[in-house]
Amino acid sequence: MAVTQTVEKKKRAPFPVEFYRSAVGKKWVMAITGLGIIGFAIAHMIGNLKIFLPDVDGIPDIDLYGEALRELFVPIFPEYAVLWILRTGLILMFVLHVHAAYSLTIMNRRARTTDYEGPRSYIAANYASRTMRWSGTIFLFYLLFHLADFTLGIQPAAPETWEYGEVFANFQATFDRWPVTVLYVTAAILLGIHLYHGVWSMFQSLGINNPRFNTWRRYLAGGLSVILTLGFIAPPLAVAFGVIT
Amino acid sequence: MNIVLQVWRQDSPESRGGFKTYQVKDISEEMSFLEMLDILNERLINQGEEPIAFDHDCREGICGTCGVMINGQAHGPQQGTATCQLHMRKFQDGETVVVEPWRATGFPLIRDLVVDRSAFDRIVEGGGYISVDTGSAPDANLIPIPKLVADTAFDAAACIGCGACVAACPNGAANLFTAAKISHLNLLPQGQSERWSRTENMVEIMEEFFGSCTNHGECEKACPKQISIDFIALMNADYVKAKFKNRRLVSQNG
Ligand code: SF4
Ligand code: FES
């Protein structure tokens, strides 16, 4: 089939739809939503580290933190309101991020249907960049488990003793089961790998590129991956090895 | 030197292709890869066989017609070099070399190693031009352009349209080519009047034929002109801006 047909002009859809239709637009959306999710992940990681803080009047610090999240801006907004606004935003970001990734993957499969048979060796692409689809998908399944475990308390993901609002106790109960600890540690490493390419790639997709700071994008991606991975691994391991009781 | 060539042979777009192995004996290390193919073809013709079809023209690295996949690398093992400028001394005596055409849905195969790269022409038609007044020629150097800008635009303009970037990209994306073609005009004052329509058009035509960029960076390494993926970032930024600006223009037209 020769590529000679002329290109028909598509009908104009509403602006955001029109923008999202294009692959460059989808990548832009992936970068922005990725940035939002990273922001959440950083806040989440810092919140988790409260597990290491001493009790306040006999109540674990992290339980108070959970309480505070539910009561964000409380006299102005009703309880849970702000939390749910944030959650909705987060869910929306995940949906967009995954949908864009999914449709771009389909587009790319179509664009290259025959593989090379020569001893193809990648020169620039690294392990992280080539496994984005895998690390992302596996992480998504892990997220479902994680929500069932901590947020919703659905067994067998959650421990039998799970109780709403008892963050510290739930935390301990869940990581007393070593396969769960292994799962969480693996997921944190996957997240790190995903971000190693994602953070660097984000600048490229947004078109933020300046020769003066381009090398720093690599360092930033590496640094952020390591910090987030370690930050998320520390609390489960601390429970598993009995550092906190 | 002697080498063993495994070449993709396919009579027509519809027919099924496959690899054929050729023993290429007594060739000189000073030959270019294409000269080696010429010798092989002469021998094939003498034996009454069909010669291998491959694209070539200038043989000095400027026309961009000659690209093939050599041992899984676009334009072969030497970076910053088109196939016609690659010499046989880059290979070992007795080595097996696999030669394949570019593989991408946007580049349908015509015969053997020849693919149809006219999708690139469609992209360039979408905005790879500037408007100039006819009439007497303007004075040279009338428009001041900072040296750095001129150099950067020239780096982008070095693109010879060979398609190695698409061939090397695991996603079959043409972002490096399109970015180069957009950037060398968008960076210069002469390219400003069509800047936003150019960017929007060329990107959207590109996406009808090719895959989407996942920022692997393989294209940059395959490019015989070593065009930087920084230009892709420039294109991405301009595309988003173009979307906003063109929208405003549309609304002004009612
Ligand atoms: S960007 Fe480089 S690899 Fe792509 S077509 Fe132009 S010269 Fe060839
Ligand atoms: S033949 Fe012209 S670039 Fe190789």
mmCIF file with all atom_site columns, N, CA, C and O in Angstrom, chain A residues 1 3 7 15 22-24 27 107-108 110-112 116-118 120 123-125 129 197 201 204 207 209, chain B residues 72-73 100 103 105 108 166-169 207-210 212-216 218 229-230 233 236 239 247:
data_model
loop_
_atom_site.group_PDB
_atom_site.id
_atom_site.type_symbol
_atom_site.label_atom_id
_atom_site.label_alt_id
_atom_site.label_comp_id
_atom_site.label_asym_id
_atom_site.label_entity_id
_atom_site.label_seq_id
_atom_site.pdbx_PDB_ins_code
_atom_site.Cartn_x
_atom_site.Cartn_y
_atom_site.Cartn_z
_atom_site.occupancy
_atom_site.B_iso_or_equiv
_atom_site.pdbx_formal_charge
_atom_site.auth_seq_id
_atom_site.auth_comp_id
_atom_site.auth_asym_id
_atom_site.auth_atom_id
_atom_site.pdbx_PDB_model_num
ATOM 1   N N  . MET A 1 1   ? 0.846   -1.198  0.000  1.00 0.00 ? 1   MET A N  1
ATOM 2   C CA . MET A 1 1   ? 0.000   0.000   0.000  1.00 0.00 ? 1   MET A CA 1
ATOM 3   C C  . MET A 1 1   ? 0.880   1.247   0.000  1.00 0.00 ? 1   MET A C  1
ATOM 4   O O  . MET A 1 1   ? 1.685   1.445   0.896  1.00 0.00 ? 1   MET A O  1
ATOM 5   N N  . VAL A 1 3   ? 1.704   5.154   0.354  1.00 0.00 ? 3   VAL A N  1
ATOM 6   C CA . VAL A 1 3   ? 1.158   6.186   1.244  1.00 0.00 ? 3   VAL A CA 1
ATOM 7   C C  . VAL A 1 3   ? 0.989   7.455   0.443  1.00 0.00 ? 3   VAL A C  1
ATOM 8   O O  . VAL A 1 3   ? 1.797   8.346   0.494  1.00 0.00 ? 3   VAL A O  1
ATOM 9   N N  . VAL A 1 7   ? -4.393  14.014  3.229  1.00 0.00 ? 7   VAL A N  1
ATOM 10  C CA . VAL A 1 7   ? -4.881  13.958  4.597  1.00 0.00 ? 7   VAL A CA 1
ATOM 11  C C  . VAL A 1 7   ? -6.136  14.806  4.732  1.00 0.00 ? 7   VAL A C  1
ATOM 12  O O  . VAL A 1 7   ? -6.132  15.990  4.422  1.00 0.00 ? 7   VAL A O  1
ATOM 13  N N  . PHE A 1 15  ? -12.166 21.958  22.503 1.00 0.00 ? 15  PHE A N  1
ATOM 14  C CA . PHE A 1 15  ? -10.726 22.104  22.610 1.00 0.00 ? 15  PHE A CA 1
ATOM 15  C C  . PHE A 1 15  ? -9.985  21.020  23.414 1.00 0.00 ? 15  PHE A C  1
ATOM 16  O O  . PHE A 1 15  ? -9.036  20.434  22.913 1.00 0.00 ? 15  PHE A O  1
ATOM 17  N N  . SER A 1 22  ? -4.530  14.151  20.116 1.00 0.00 ? 22  SER A N  1
ATOM 18  C CA . SER A 1 22  ? -3.196  14.009  19.548 1.00 0.00 ? 22  SER A CA 1
ATOM 19  C C  . SER A 1 22  ? -2.292  13.277  20.530 1.00 0.00 ? 22  SER A C  1
ATOM 20  O O  . SER A 1 22  ? -2.471  13.345  21.738 1.00 0.00 ? 22  SER A O  1
ATOM 21  N N  . ALA A 1 23  ? -1.328  12.565  19.971 1.00 0.00 ? 23  ALA A N  1
ATOM 22  C CA . ALA A 1 23  ? -0.410  11.802  20.818 1.00 0.00 ? 23  ALA A CA 1
ATOM 23  C C  . ALA A 1 23  ? 0.462   12.733  21.648 1.00 0.00 ? 23  ALA A C  1
ATOM 24  O O  . ALA A 1 23  ? 0.736   12.458  22.818 1.00 0.00 ? 23  ALA A O  1
ATOM 25  N N  . VAL A 1 24  ? 0.884   13.838  21.043 1.00 0.00 ? 24  VAL A N  1
ATOM 26  C CA . VAL A 1 24  ? 1.707   14.787  21.804 1.00 0.00 ? 24  VAL A CA 1
ATOM 27  C C  . VAL A 1 24  ? 0.885   15.345  22.958 1.00 0.00 ? 24  VAL A C  1
ATOM 28  O O  . VAL A 1 24  ? 1.379   15.509  24.079 1.00 0.00 ? 24  VAL A O  1
ATOM 29  N N  . LYS A 1 27  ? 0.700   12.754  25.679 1.00 0.00 ? 27  LYS A N  1
ATOM 30  C CA . LYS A 1 27  ? 1.944   12.693  26.452 1.00 0.00 ? 27  LYS A CA 1
ATOM 31  C C  . LYS A 1 27  ? 2.013   13.866  27.431 1.00 0.00 ? 27  LYS A C  1
ATOM 32  O O  . LYS A 1 27  ? 2.527   13.730  28.539 1.00 0.00 ? 27  LYS A O  1
ATOM 33  N N  . MET A 1 107 ? -1.474  2.592   19.642 1.00 0.00 ? 107 MET A N  1
ATOM 34  C CA . MET A 1 107 ? -0.969  3.347   18.490 1.00 0.00 ? 107 MET A CA 1
ATOM 35  C C  . MET A 1 107 ? 0.438   2.874   18.103 1.00 0.00 ? 107 MET A C  1
ATOM 36  O O  . MET A 1 107 ? 0.743   2.679   16.931 1.00 0.00 ? 107 MET A O  1
ATOM 37  N N  . ASN A 1 108 ? 1.276   2.666   19.109 1.00 0.00 ? 108 ASN A N  1
ATOM 38  C CA . ASN A 1 108 ? 2.656   2.283   18.830 1.00 0.00 ? 108 ASN A CA 1
ATOM 39  C C  . ASN A 1 108 ? 2.775   0.857   18.317 1.00 0.00 ? 108 ASN A C  1
ATOM 40  O O  . ASN A 1 108 ? 3.651   0.555   17.517 1.00 0.00 ? 108 ASN A O  1
ATOM 41  N N  . ARG A 1 110 ? 0.652   -0.521  16.420 1.00 0.00 ? 110 ARG A N  1
ATOM 42  C CA . ARG A 1 110 ? 0.268   -0.449  15.004 1.00 0.00 ? 110 ARG A CA 1
ATOM 43  C C  . ARG A 1 110 ? 1.386   0.147   14.165 1.00 0.00 ? 110 ARG A C  1
ATOM 44  O O  . ARG A 1 110 ? 1.543   -0.193  12.998 1.00 0.00 ? 110 ARG A O  1
ATOM 45  N N  . ALA A 1 111 ? 2.124   1.073   14.765 1.00 0.00 ? 111 ALA A N  1
ATOM 46  C CA . ALA A 1 111 ? 3.147   1.777   13.987 1.00 0.00 ? 111 ALA A CA 1
ATOM 47  C C  . ALA A 1 111 ? 4.356   0.886   13.700 1.00 0.00 ? 111 ALA A C  1
ATOM 48  O O  . ALA A 1 111 ? 5.151   1.186   12.818 1.00 0.00 ? 111 ALA A O  1
ATOM 49  N N  . ARG A 1 112 ? 4.527   -0.179  14.460 1.00 0.00 ? 112 ARG A N  1
ATOM 50  C CA . ARG A 1 112 ? 5.655   -1.085  14.191 1.00 0.00 ? 112 ARG A CA 1
ATOM 51  C C  . ARG A 1 112 ? 5.149   -2.509  14.390 1.00 0.00 ? 112 ARG A C  1
ATOM 52  O O  . ARG A 1 112 ? 5.029   -2.982  15.512 1.00 0.00 ? 112 ARG A O  1
ATOM 53  N N  . TYR A 1 116 ? 12.641  -6.493  13.929 1.00 0.00 ? 116 TYR A N  1
ATOM 54  C CA . TYR A 1 116 ? 13.905  -6.758  13.240 1.00 0.00 ? 116 TYR A CA 1
ATOM 55  C C  . TYR A 1 116 ? 14.413  -8.119  13.656 1.00 0.00 ? 116 TYR A C  1
ATOM 56  O O  . TYR A 1 116 ? 14.212  -8.544  14.794 1.00 0.00 ? 116 TYR A O  1
ATOM 57  N N  . GLU A 1 117 ? 15.056  -8.780  12.711 1.00 0.00 ? 117 GLU A N  1
ATOM 58  C CA . GLU A 1 117 ? 15.579  -10.095 13.052 1.00 0.00 ? 117 GLU A CA 1
ATOM 59  C C  . GLU A 1 117 ? 17.070  -10.065 13.297 1.00 0.00 ? 117 GLU A C  1
ATOM 60  O O  . GLU A 1 117 ? 17.648  -11.025 13.777 1.00 0.00 ? 117 GLU A O  1
ATOM 61  N N  . GLY A 1 118 ? 17.708  -8.952  12.924 1.00 0.00 ? 118 GLY A N  1
ATOM 62  C CA . GLY A 1 118 ? 19.123  -8.813  13.207 1.00 0.00 ? 118 GLY A CA 1
ATOM 63  C C  . GLY A 1 118 ? 19.319  -8.736  14.721 1.00 0.00 ? 118 GLY A C  1
ATOM 64  O O  . GLY A 1 118 ? 18.360  -8.564  15.457 1.00 0.00 ? 118 GLY A O  1
ATOM 65  N N  . ARG A 1 120 ? 19.347  -7.045  17.324 1.00 0.00 ? 120 ARG A N  1
ATOM 66  C CA . ARG A 1 120 ? 19.036  -5.663  17.679 1.00 0.00 ? 120 ARG A CA 1
ATOM 67  C C  . ARG A 1 120 ? 19.542  -5.338  19.074 1.00 0.00 ? 120 ARG A C  1
ATOM 68  O O  . ARG A 1 120 ? 19.233  -6.014  20.048 1.00 0.00 ? 120 ARG A O  1
ATOM 69  N N  . ILE A 1 123 ? 20.646  1.195   22.170 1.00 0.00 ? 123 ILE A N  1
ATOM 70  C CA . ILE A 1 123 ? 21.810  2.011   22.500 1.00 0.00 ? 123 ILE A CA 1
ATOM 71  C C  . ILE A 1 123 ? 21.454  2.981   23.617 1.00 0.00 ? 123 ILE A C  1
ATOM 72  O O  . ILE A 1 123 ? 22.186  3.125   24.579 1.00 0.00 ? 123 ILE A O  1
ATOM 73  N N  . ALA A 1 124 ? 20.309  3.621   23.472 1.00 0.00 ? 124 ALA A N  1
ATOM 74  C CA . ALA A 1 124 ? 19.951  4.665   24.442 1.00 0.00 ? 124 ALA A CA 1
ATOM 75  C C  . ALA A 1 124 ? 18.880  4.194   25.424 1.00 0.00 ? 124 ALA A C  1
ATOM 76  O O  . ALA A 1 124 ? 18.895  4.557   26.592 1.00 0.00 ? 124 ALA A O  1
ATOM 77  N N  . ALA A 1 125 ? 17.939  3.394   24.936 1.00 0.00 ? 125 ALA A N  1
ATOM 78  C CA . ALA A 1 125 ? 16.828  2.974   25.792 1.00 0.00 ? 125 ALA A CA 1
ATOM 79  C C  . ALA A 1 125 ? 17.370  2.145   26.957 1.00 0.00 ? 125 ALA A C  1
ATOM 80  O O  . ALA A 1 125 ? 18.237  1.302   26.768 1.00 0.00 ? 125 ALA A O  1
ATOM 81  N N  . SER A 1 129 ? 13.035  2.523   30.811 1.00 0.00 ? 129 SER A N  1
ATOM 82  C CA . SER A 1 129 ? 12.206  3.078   29.740 1.00 0.00 ? 129 SER A CA 1
ATOM 83  C C  . SER A 1 129 ? 11.514  1.962   28.970 1.00 0.00 ? 129 SER A C  1
ATOM 84  O O  . SER A 1 129 ? 10.426  2.133   28.460 1.00 0.00 ? 129 SER A O  1
ATOM 85  N N  . HIS A 1 197 ? 12.504  6.575   34.688 1.00 0.00 ? 197 HIS A N  1
ATOM 86  C CA . HIS A 1 197 ? 12.277  7.053   33.321 1.00 0.00 ? 197 HIS A CA 1
ATOM 87  C C  . HIS A 1 197 ? 11.210  8.151   33.294 1.00 0.00 ? 197 HIS A C  1
ATOM 88  O O  . HIS A 1 197 ? 11.337  9.124   32.553 1.00 0.00 ? 197 HIS A O  1
ATOM 89  N N  . SER A 1 201 ? 11.454  11.732  31.549 1.00 0.00 ? 201 SER A N  1
ATOM 90  C CA . SER A 1 201 ? 10.627  11.803  30.358 1.00 0.00 ? 201 SER A CA 1
ATOM 91  C C  . SER A 1 201 ? 9.610   12.941  30.434 1.00 0.00 ? 201 SER A C  1
ATOM 92  O O  . SER A 1 201 ? 9.269   13.568  29.432 1.00 0.00 ? 201 SER A O  1
ATOM 93  N N  . GLN A 1 204 ? 10.688  16.169  28.996 1.00 0.00 ? 204 GLN A N  1
ATOM 94  C CA . GLN A 1 204 ? 10.714  16.095  27.546 1.00 0.00 ? 204 GLN A CA 1
ATOM 95  C C  . GLN A 1 204 ? 9.297   16.284  26.980 1.00 0.00 ? 204 GLN A C  1
ATOM 96  O O  . GLN A 1 204 ? 9.085   17.042  26.055 1.00 0.00 ? 204 GLN A O  1
ATOM 97  N N  . GLY A 1 207 ? 8.095   19.640  27.165 1.00 0.00 ? 207 GLY A N  1
ATOM 98  C CA . GLY A 1 207 ? 8.914   20.554  26.385 1.00 0.00 ? 207 GLY A CA 1
ATOM 99  C C  . GLY A 1 207 ? 9.770   21.467  27.237 1.00 0.00 ? 207 GLY A C  1
ATOM 100 O O  . GLY A 1 207 ? 10.171  22.532  26.806 1.00 0.00 ? 207 GLY A O  1
ATOM 101 N N  . ASN A 1 209 ? 13.071  21.993  28.320 1.00 0.00 ? 209 ASN A N  1
ATOM 102 C CA . ASN A 1 209 ? 14.356  21.470  27.908 1.00 0.00 ? 209 ASN A CA 1
ATOM 103 C C  . ASN A 1 209 ? 15.290  22.643  27.777 1.00 0.00 ? 209 ASN A C  1
ATOM 104 O O  . ASN A 1 209 ? 15.037  23.577  27.036 1.00 0.00 ? 209 ASN A O  1
ATOM 105 N N  . GLY B 2 72  ? 20.868  -4.901  13.006 1.00 0.00 ? 72  GLY B N  1
ATOM 106 C CA . GLY B 2 72  ? 19.966  -4.343  14.004 1.00 0.00 ? 72  GLY B CA 1
ATOM 107 C C  . GLY B 2 72  ? 20.235  -2.897  14.349 1.00 0.00 ? 72  GLY B C  1
ATOM 108 O O  . GLY B 2 72  ? 19.648  -2.362  15.291 1.00 0.00 ? 72  GLY B O  1
ATOM 109 N N  . GLN B 2 73  ? 21.137  -2.237  13.610 1.00 0.00 ? 73  GLN B N  1
ATOM 110 C CA . GLN B 2 73  ? 21.359  -0.812  13.872 1.00 0.00 ? 73  GLN B CA 1
ATOM 111 C C  . GLN B 2 73  ? 21.121  -0.025  12.597 1.00 0.00 ? 73  GLN B C  1
ATOM 112 O O  . GLN B 2 73  ? 21.628  -0.402  11.529 1.00 0.00 ? 73  GLN B O  1
ATOM 113 N N  . GLU B 2 100 ? 18.480  -5.507  6.718  1.00 0.00 ? 100 GLU B N  1
ATOM 114 C CA . GLU B 2 100 ? 17.012  -5.486  6.618  1.00 0.00 ? 100 GLU B CA 1
ATOM 115 C C  . GLU B 2 100 ? 16.543  -4.102  6.200  1.00 0.00 ? 100 GLU B C  1
ATOM 116 O O  . GLU B 2 100 ? 17.247  -3.118  6.408  1.00 0.00 ? 100 GLU B O  1
ATOM 117 N N  . ARG B 2 103 ? 11.696  -0.955  9.166  1.00 0.00 ? 103 ARG B N  1
ATOM 118 C CA . ARG B 2 103 ? 10.408  -1.557  9.495  1.00 0.00 ? 103 ARG B CA 1
ATOM 119 C C  . ARG B 2 103 ? 9.531   -0.549  10.208 1.00 0.00 ? 103 ARG B C  1
ATOM 120 O O  . ARG B 2 103 ? 9.832   -0.144  11.336 1.00 0.00 ? 103 ARG B O  1
ATOM 121 N N  . THR B 2 105 ? 5.143   0.899   9.942  1.00 0.00 ? 105 THR B N  1
ATOM 122 C CA . THR B 2 105 ? 3.899   0.912   9.176  1.00 0.00 ? 105 THR B CA 1
ATOM 123 C C  . THR B 2 105 ? 3.841   2.142   8.265  1.00 0.00 ? 105 THR B C  1
ATOM 124 O O  . THR B 2 105 ? 3.305   2.080   7.163  1.00 0.00 ? 105 THR B O  1
ATOM 125 N N  . PRO B 2 108 ? 5.840   1.728   4.083  1.00 0.00 ? 108 PRO B N  1
ATOM 126 C CA . PRO B 2 108 ? 5.538   0.422   3.492  1.00 0.00 ? 108 PRO B CA 1
ATOM 127 C C  . PRO B 2 108 ? 6.668   -0.052  2.577  1.00 0.00 ? 108 PRO B C  1
ATOM 128 O O  . PRO B 2 108 ? 7.297   0.755   1.896  1.00 0.00 ? 108 PRO B O  1
ATOM 129 N N  . VAL B 2 166 ? 12.880  6.781   12.643 1.00 0.00 ? 166 VAL B N  1
ATOM 130 C CA . VAL B 2 166 ? 11.676  5.951   12.698 1.00 0.00 ? 166 VAL B CA 1
ATOM 131 C C  . VAL B 2 166 ? 12.071  4.479   12.790 1.00 0.00 ? 166 VAL B C  1
ATOM 132 O O  . VAL B 2 166 ? 11.510  3.711   13.565 1.00 0.00 ? 166 VAL B O  1
ATOM 133 N N  . ALA B 2 167 ? 13.062  4.119   11.977 1.00 0.00 ? 167 ALA B N  1
ATOM 134 C CA . ALA B 2 167 ? 13.476  2.716   11.915 1.00 0.00 ? 167 ALA B CA 1
ATOM 135 C C  . ALA B 2 167 ? 14.005  2.245   13.259 1.00 0.00 ? 167 ALA B C  1
ATOM 136 O O  . ALA B 2 167 ? 13.752  1.113   13.678 1.00 0.00 ? 167 ALA B O  1
ATOM 137 N N  . ALA B 2 168 ? 14.731  3.115   13.963 1.00 0.00 ? 168 ALA B N  1
ATOM 138 C CA . ALA B 2 168 ? 15.347  2.706   15.215 1.00 0.00 ? 168 ALA B CA 1
ATOM 139 C C  . ALA B 2 168 ? 14.370  2.773   16.378 1.00 0.00 ? 168 ALA B C  1
ATOM 140 O O  . ALA B 2 168 ? 14.570  2.134   17.404 1.00 0.00 ? 168 ALA B O  1
ATOM 141 N N  . CYS B 2 169 ? 13.309  3.547   16.226 1.00 0.00 ? 169 CYS B N  1
ATOM 142 C CA . CYS B 2 169 ? 12.385  3.760   17.345 1.00 0.00 ? 169 CYS B CA 1
ATOM 143 C C  . CYS B 2 169 ? 11.548  2.510   17.596 1.00 0.00 ? 169 CYS B C  1
ATOM 144 O O  . CYS B 2 169 ? 10.891  2.020   16.679 1.00 0.00 ? 169 CYS B O  1
ATOM 145 N N  . GLU B 2 207 ? 1.241   12.098  13.128 1.00 0.00 ? 207 GLU B N  1
ATOM 146 C CA . GLU B 2 207 ? 0.568   11.089  13.950 1.00 0.00 ? 207 GLU B CA 1
ATOM 147 C C  . GLU B 2 207 ? -0.366  10.189  13.145 1.00 0.00 ? 207 GLU B C  1
ATOM 148 O O  . GLU B 2 207 ? -0.771  9.129   13.628 1.00 0.00 ? 207 GLU B O  1
ATOM 149 N N  . GLU B 2 208 ? -0.708  10.604  11.913 1.00 0.00 ? 208 GLU B N  1
ATOM 150 C CA . GLU B 2 208 ? -1.537  9.717   11.106 1.00 0.00 ? 208 GLU B CA 1
ATOM 151 C C  . GLU B 2 208 ? -0.730  8.545   10.557 1.00 0.00 ? 208 GLU B C  1
ATOM 152 O O  . GLU B 2 208 ? -1.286  7.522   10.195 1.00 0.00 ? 208 GLU B O  1
ATOM 153 N N  . PHE B 2 209 ? 0.577   8.728   10.472 1.00 0.00 ? 209 PHE B N  1
ATOM 154 C CA . PHE B 2 209 ? 1.401   7.678   9.877  1.00 0.00 ? 209 PHE B CA 1
ATOM 155 C C  . PHE B 2 209 ? 2.260   6.922   10.887 1.00 0.00 ? 209 PHE B C  1
ATOM 156 O O  . PHE B 2 209 ? 2.591   5.769   10.673 1.00 0.00 ? 209 PHE B O  1
ATOM 157 N N  . PHE B 2 210 ? 2.638   7.595   11.957 1.00 0.00 ? 210 PHE B N  1
ATOM 158 C CA . PHE B 2 210 ? 3.672   7.028   12.816 1.00 0.00 ? 210 PHE B CA 1
ATOM 159 C C  . PHE B 2 210 ? 3.209   6.870   14.259 1.00 0.00 ? 210 PHE B C  1
ATOM 160 O O  . PHE B 2 210 ? 2.145   7.341   14.626 1.00 0.00 ? 210 PHE B O  1
ATOM 161 N N  . SER B 2 212 ? 3.964   6.979   18.632 1.00 0.00 ? 212 SER B N  1
ATOM 162 C CA . SER B 2 212 ? 4.134   8.108   19.532 1.00 0.00 ? 212 SER B CA 1
ATOM 163 C C  . SER B 2 212 ? 5.413   7.941   20.354 1.00 0.00 ? 212 SER B C  1
ATOM 164 O O  . SER B 2 212 ? 5.814   6.841   20.697 1.00 0.00 ? 212 SER B O  1
ATOM 165 N N  . CYS B 2 213 ? 6.022   9.067   20.657 1.00 0.00 ? 213 CYS B N  1
ATOM 166 C CA . CYS B 2 213 ? 7.327   9.084   21.312 1.00 0.00 ? 213 CYS B CA 1
ATOM 167 C C  . CYS B 2 213 ? 7.207   8.675   22.785 1.00 0.00 ? 213 CYS B C  1
ATOM 168 O O  . CYS B 2 213 ? 6.366   9.197   23.504 1.00 0.00 ? 213 CYS B O  1
ATOM 169 N N  . THR B 2 214 ? 8.063   7.715   23.221 1.00 0.00 ? 214 THR B N  1
ATOM 170 C CA . THR B 2 214 ? 8.100   7.429   24.656 1.00 0.00 ? 214 THR B CA 1
ATOM 171 C C  . THR B 2 214 ? 9.450   7.842   25.252 1.00 0.00 ? 214 THR B C  1
ATOM 172 O O  . THR B 2 214 ? 9.838   7.367   26.308 1.00 0.00 ? 214 THR B O  1
ATOM 173 N N  . ASN B 2 215 ? 10.160  8.685   24.535 1.00 0.00 ? 215 ASN B N  1
ATOM 174 C CA . ASN B 2 215 ? 11.411  9.254   25.043 1.00 0.00 ? 215 ASN B CA 1
ATOM 175 C C  . ASN B 2 215 ? 12.486  8.222   25.370 1.00 0.00 ? 215 ASN B C  1
ATOM 176 O O  . ASN B 2 215 ? 13.179  8.330   26.373 1.00 0.00 ? 215 ASN B O  1
ATOM 177 N N  . HIS B 2 216 ? 12.612  7.224   24.511 1.00 0.00 ? 216 HIS B N  1
ATOM 178 C CA . HIS B 2 216 ? 13.726  6.276   24.679 1.00 0.00 ? 216 HIS B CA 1
ATOM 179 C C  . HIS B 2 216 ? 15.056  6.923   24.301 1.00 0.00 ? 216 HIS B C  1
ATOM 180 O O  . HIS B 2 216 ? 16.085  6.620   24.877 1.00 0.00 ? 216 HIS B O  1
ATOM 181 N N  . GLU B 2 218 ? 16.423  6.437   21.269 1.00 0.00 ? 218 GLU B N  1
ATOM 182 C CA . GLU B 2 218 ? 17.113  5.615   20.273 1.00 0.00 ? 218 GLU B CA 1
ATOM 183 C C  . GLU B 2 218 ? 17.335  6.371   18.956 1.00 0.00 ? 218 GLU B C  1
ATOM 184 O O  . GLU B 2 218 ? 18.333  6.164   18.271 1.00 0.00 ? 218 GLU B O  1
ATOM 185 N N  . ILE B 2 229 ? 17.537  15.033  20.614 1.00 0.00 ? 229 ILE B N  1
ATOM 186 C CA . ILE B 2 229 ? 16.129  14.944  21.008 1.00 0.00 ? 229 ILE B CA 1
ATOM 187 C C  . ILE B 2 229 ? 15.672  16.206  21.736 1.00 0.00 ? 229 ILE B C  1
ATOM 188 O O  . ILE B 2 229 ? 14.498  16.353  22.032 1.00 0.00 ? 229 ILE B O  1
ATOM 189 N N  . ASP B 2 230 ? 16.587  17.122  22.003 1.00 0.00 ? 230 ASP B N  1
ATOM 190 C CA . ASP B 2 230 ? 16.175  18.415  22.546 1.00 0.00 ? 230 ASP B CA 1
ATOM 191 C C  . ASP B 2 230 ? 15.174  19.087  21.597 1.00 0.00 ? 230 ASP B C  1
ATOM 192 O O  . ASP B 2 230 ? 14.286  19.818  22.031 1.00 0.00 ? 230 ASP B O  1
ATOM 193 N N  . ALA B 2 233 ? 11.652  18.123  22.376 1.00 0.00 ? 233 ALA B N  1
ATOM 194 C CA . ALA B 2 233 ? 11.085  18.904  23.480 1.00 0.00 ? 233 ALA B CA 1
ATOM 195 C C  . ALA B 2 233 ? 10.590  20.256  22.971 1.00 0.00 ? 233 ALA B C  1
ATOM 196 O O  . ALA B 2 233 ? 9.510   20.726  23.340 1.00 0.00 ? 233 ALA B O  1
ATOM 197 N N  . ASN B 2 236 ? 7.362   19.693  21.205 1.00 0.00 ? 236 ASN B N  1
ATOM 198 C CA . ASN B 2 236 ? 6.283   19.452  22.161 1.00 0.00 ? 236 ASN B CA 1
ATOM 199 C C  . ASN B 2 236 ? 5.792   20.757  22.776 1.00 0.00 ? 236 ASN B C  1
ATOM 200 O O  . ASN B 2 236 ? 4.590   20.995  22.877 1.00 0.00 ? 236 ASN B O  1
ATOM 201 N N  . TYR B 2 239 ? 3.937   22.704  20.212 1.00 0.00 ? 239 TYR B N  1
ATOM 202 C CA . TYR B 2 239 ? 2.639   22.118  19.862 1.00 0.00 ? 239 TYR B CA 1
ATOM 203 C C  . TYR B 2 239 ? 1.568   22.559  20.863 1.00 0.00 ? 239 TYR B C  1
ATOM 204 O O  . TYR B 2 239 ? 0.469   22.944  20.481 1.00 0.00 ? 239 TYR B O  1
ATOM 205 N N  . ARG B 2 247 ? -6.366  28.181  18.518 1.00 0.00 ? 247 ARG B N  1
ATOM 206 C CA . ARG B 2 247 ? -7.740  28.187  18.966 1.00 0.00 ? 247 ARG B CA 1
ATOM 207 C C  . ARG B 2 247 ? -8.254  29.621  19.044 1.00 0.00 ? 247 ARG B C  1
ATOM 208 O O  . ARG B 2 247 ? -9.351  29.937  18.632 1.00 0.00 ? 247 ARG B O  1
#
